[in-house]
Amino acid sequence: MLDEKSMENLKNLSDTQLRELITVIAQAAGADGGKAAALLSNTESLRRTIATMSPAQAEGFIKAAGKDKSEEIYRIILGR
């Protein structure tokens, strides 16, 4: 489960890391390329959304991606 430190890591991802994370989540969710590209074009909006999420909400999004993708998402968040 995400703790406060993990949430801080998530909030502090570089733009490149954030784009990688969103790409992984979008692919896992089956989003089309156009929607994923639209998300990736506005990292400030994504950062505002992430800033308002609770650890439980973020965890729910991550778990929805499935086991393999969730592991990849955690790797990005934890900087491994």
PDB file of C-alpha atoms in Angstrom:
ATOM      1  CA  MET A   1       0.000   0.000   0.000  1.00  0.00           C
ATOM      2  CA  LEU A   2       1.136   3.543  -0.634  1.00  0.00           C
ATOM      3  CA  ASP A   3       2.315   5.455   2.389  1.00  0.00           C
ATOM      4  CA  GLU A   4       2.934   9.173   2.754  1.00  0.00           C
ATOM      5  CA  LYS A   5       6.552   8.819   1.550  1.00  0.00           C
ATOM      6  CA  SER A   6       5.391   7.025  -1.594  1.00  0.00           C
ATOM      7  CA  MET A   7       2.811   9.742  -2.199  1.00  0.00           C
ATOM      8  CA  GLU A   8       5.546  12.373  -1.871  1.00  0.00           C
ATOM      9  CA  ASN A   9       7.646  10.394  -4.373  1.00  0.00           C
ATOM     10  CA  LEU A  10       4.665  10.336  -6.719  1.00  0.00           C
ATOM     11  CA  LYS A  11       4.161  14.078  -6.392  1.00  0.00           C
ATOM     12  CA  ASN A  12       7.861  14.721  -7.001  1.00  0.00           C
ATOM     13  CA  LEU A  13       8.299  12.638 -10.158  1.00  0.00           C
ATOM     14  CA  SER A  14      10.054  14.431 -12.992  1.00  0.00           C
ATOM     15  CA  ASP A  15       7.982  15.219 -16.088  1.00  0.00           C
ATOM     16  CA  THR A  16       9.644  12.286 -17.852  1.00  0.00           C
ATOM     17  CA  GLN A  17       8.841   9.894 -15.003  1.00  0.00           C
ATOM     18  CA  LEU A  18       5.286  11.206 -14.784  1.00  0.00           C
ATOM     19  CA  ARG A  19       4.759  10.682 -18.524  1.00  0.00           C
ATOM     20  CA  GLU A  20       6.145   7.140 -18.231  1.00  0.00           C
ATOM     21  CA  LEU A  21       3.800   6.436 -15.335  1.00  0.00           C
ATOM     22  CA  ILE A  22       0.749   7.799 -17.148  1.00  0.00           C
ATOM     23  CA  THR A  23       1.653   5.793 -20.246  1.00  0.00           C
ATOM     24  CA  VAL A  24       1.804   2.587 -18.194  1.00  0.00           C
ATOM     25  CA  ILE A  25      -1.518   3.346 -16.509  1.00  0.00           C
ATOM     26  CA  ALA A  26      -3.220   4.317 -19.783  1.00  0.00           C
ATOM     27  CA  GLN A  27      -2.023   1.138 -21.513  1.00  0.00           C
ATOM     28  CA  ALA A  28      -3.164  -0.998 -18.580  1.00  0.00           C
ATOM     29  CA  ALA A  29      -6.562   0.688 -18.640  1.00  0.00           C
ATOM     30  CA  GLY A  30      -6.893   0.124 -22.386  1.00  0.00           C
ATOM     31  CA  ALA A  31      -7.050   3.837 -23.199  1.00  0.00           C
ATOM     32  CA  ASP A  32      -6.642   4.784 -26.825  1.00  0.00           C
ATOM     33  CA  GLY A  33      -3.521   6.616 -27.945  1.00  0.00           C
ATOM     34  CA  GLY A  34      -5.302   9.922 -28.410  1.00  0.00           C
ATOM     35  CA  LYS A  35      -6.588  10.040 -24.862  1.00  0.00           C
ATOM     36  CA  ALA A  36      -3.213   9.048 -23.460  1.00  0.00           C
ATOM     37  CA  ALA A  37      -1.520  11.757 -25.531  1.00  0.00           C
ATOM     38  CA  ALA A  38      -4.006  14.327 -24.241  1.00  0.00           C
ATOM     39  CA  LEU A  39      -3.206  13.350 -20.657  1.00  0.00           C
ATOM     40  CA  LEU A  40       0.504  13.548 -21.316  1.00  0.00           C
ATOM     41  CA  SER A  41       0.278  17.009 -22.842  1.00  0.00           C
ATOM     42  CA  ASN A  42      -0.748  18.662 -19.567  1.00  0.00           C
ATOM     43  CA  THR A  43       1.527  17.511 -16.767  1.00  0.00           C
ATOM     44  CA  GLU A  44       0.558  20.472 -14.550  1.00  0.00           C
ATOM     45  CA  SER A  45      -3.056  19.320 -14.530  1.00  0.00           C
ATOM     46  CA  LEU A  46      -1.924  15.789 -13.682  1.00  0.00           C
ATOM     47  CA  ARG A  47       0.220  17.120 -10.844  1.00  0.00           C
ATOM     48  CA  ARG A  48      -2.748  19.044  -9.411  1.00  0.00           C
ATOM     49  CA  THR A  49      -4.877  15.890  -9.544  1.00  0.00           C
ATOM     50  CA  ILE A  50      -2.184  13.795  -7.880  1.00  0.00           C
ATOM     51  CA  ALA A  51      -1.716  16.442  -5.175  1.00  0.00           C
ATOM     52  CA  THR A  52      -5.355  16.095  -4.122  1.00  0.00           C
ATOM     53  CA  MET A  53      -5.409  12.280  -4.047  1.00  0.00           C
ATOM     54  CA  SER A  54      -5.301  10.319  -0.833  1.00  0.00           C
ATOM     55  CA  PRO A  55      -2.975   7.308  -0.613  1.00  0.00           C
ATOM     56  CA  ALA A  56      -6.055   5.053  -0.748  1.00  0.00           C
ATOM     57  CA  GLN A  57      -7.302   6.696  -3.957  1.00  0.00           C
ATOM     58  CA  ALA A  58      -3.903   6.372  -5.602  1.00  0.00           C
ATOM     59  CA  GLU A  59      -3.694   2.755  -4.482  1.00  0.00           C
ATOM     60  CA  GLY A  60      -7.074   2.057  -6.092  1.00  0.00           C
ATOM     61  CA  PHE A  61      -5.877   3.389  -9.447  1.00  0.00           C
ATOM     62  CA  ILE A  62      -2.683   1.370  -9.237  1.00  0.00           C
ATOM     63  CA  LYS A  63      -4.430  -1.883  -8.340  1.00  0.00           C
ATOM     64  CA  ALA A  64      -6.873  -1.409 -11.214  1.00  0.00           C
ATOM     65  CA  ALA A  65      -3.924  -1.722 -13.596  1.00  0.00           C
ATOM     66  CA  GLY A  66      -3.401  -5.384 -12.727  1.00  0.00           C
ATOM     67  CA  LYS A  67      -0.542  -7.159 -10.975  1.00  0.00           C
ATOM     68  CA  ASP A  68       2.208  -6.824 -13.606  1.00  0.00           C
ATOM     69  CA  LYS A  69       1.469  -3.204 -14.432  1.00  0.00           C
ATOM     70  CA  SER A  70       1.056  -2.370 -10.737  1.00  0.00           C
ATOM     71  CA  GLU A  71       4.569  -3.628 -10.082  1.00  0.00           C
ATOM     72  CA  GLU A  72       5.857  -1.416 -12.889  1.00  0.00           C
ATOM     73  CA  ILE A  73       3.966   1.568 -11.496  1.00  0.00           C
ATOM     74  CA  TYR A  74       5.405   1.020  -8.011  1.00  0.00           C
ATOM     75  CA  ARG A  75       8.887   0.760  -9.547  1.00  0.00           C
ATOM     76  CA  ILE A  76       8.423   4.169 -11.166  1.00  0.00           C
ATOM     77  CA  ILE A  77       7.050   5.748  -7.989  1.00  0.00           C
ATOM     78  CA  LEU A  78       9.803   4.331  -5.808  1.00  0.00           C
ATOM     79  CA  GLY A  79      12.503   5.252  -8.331  1.00  0.00           C
ATOM     80  CA  ARG A  80      13.853   1.755  -8.828  1.00  0.00           C
TER      81      ARG A  80
END
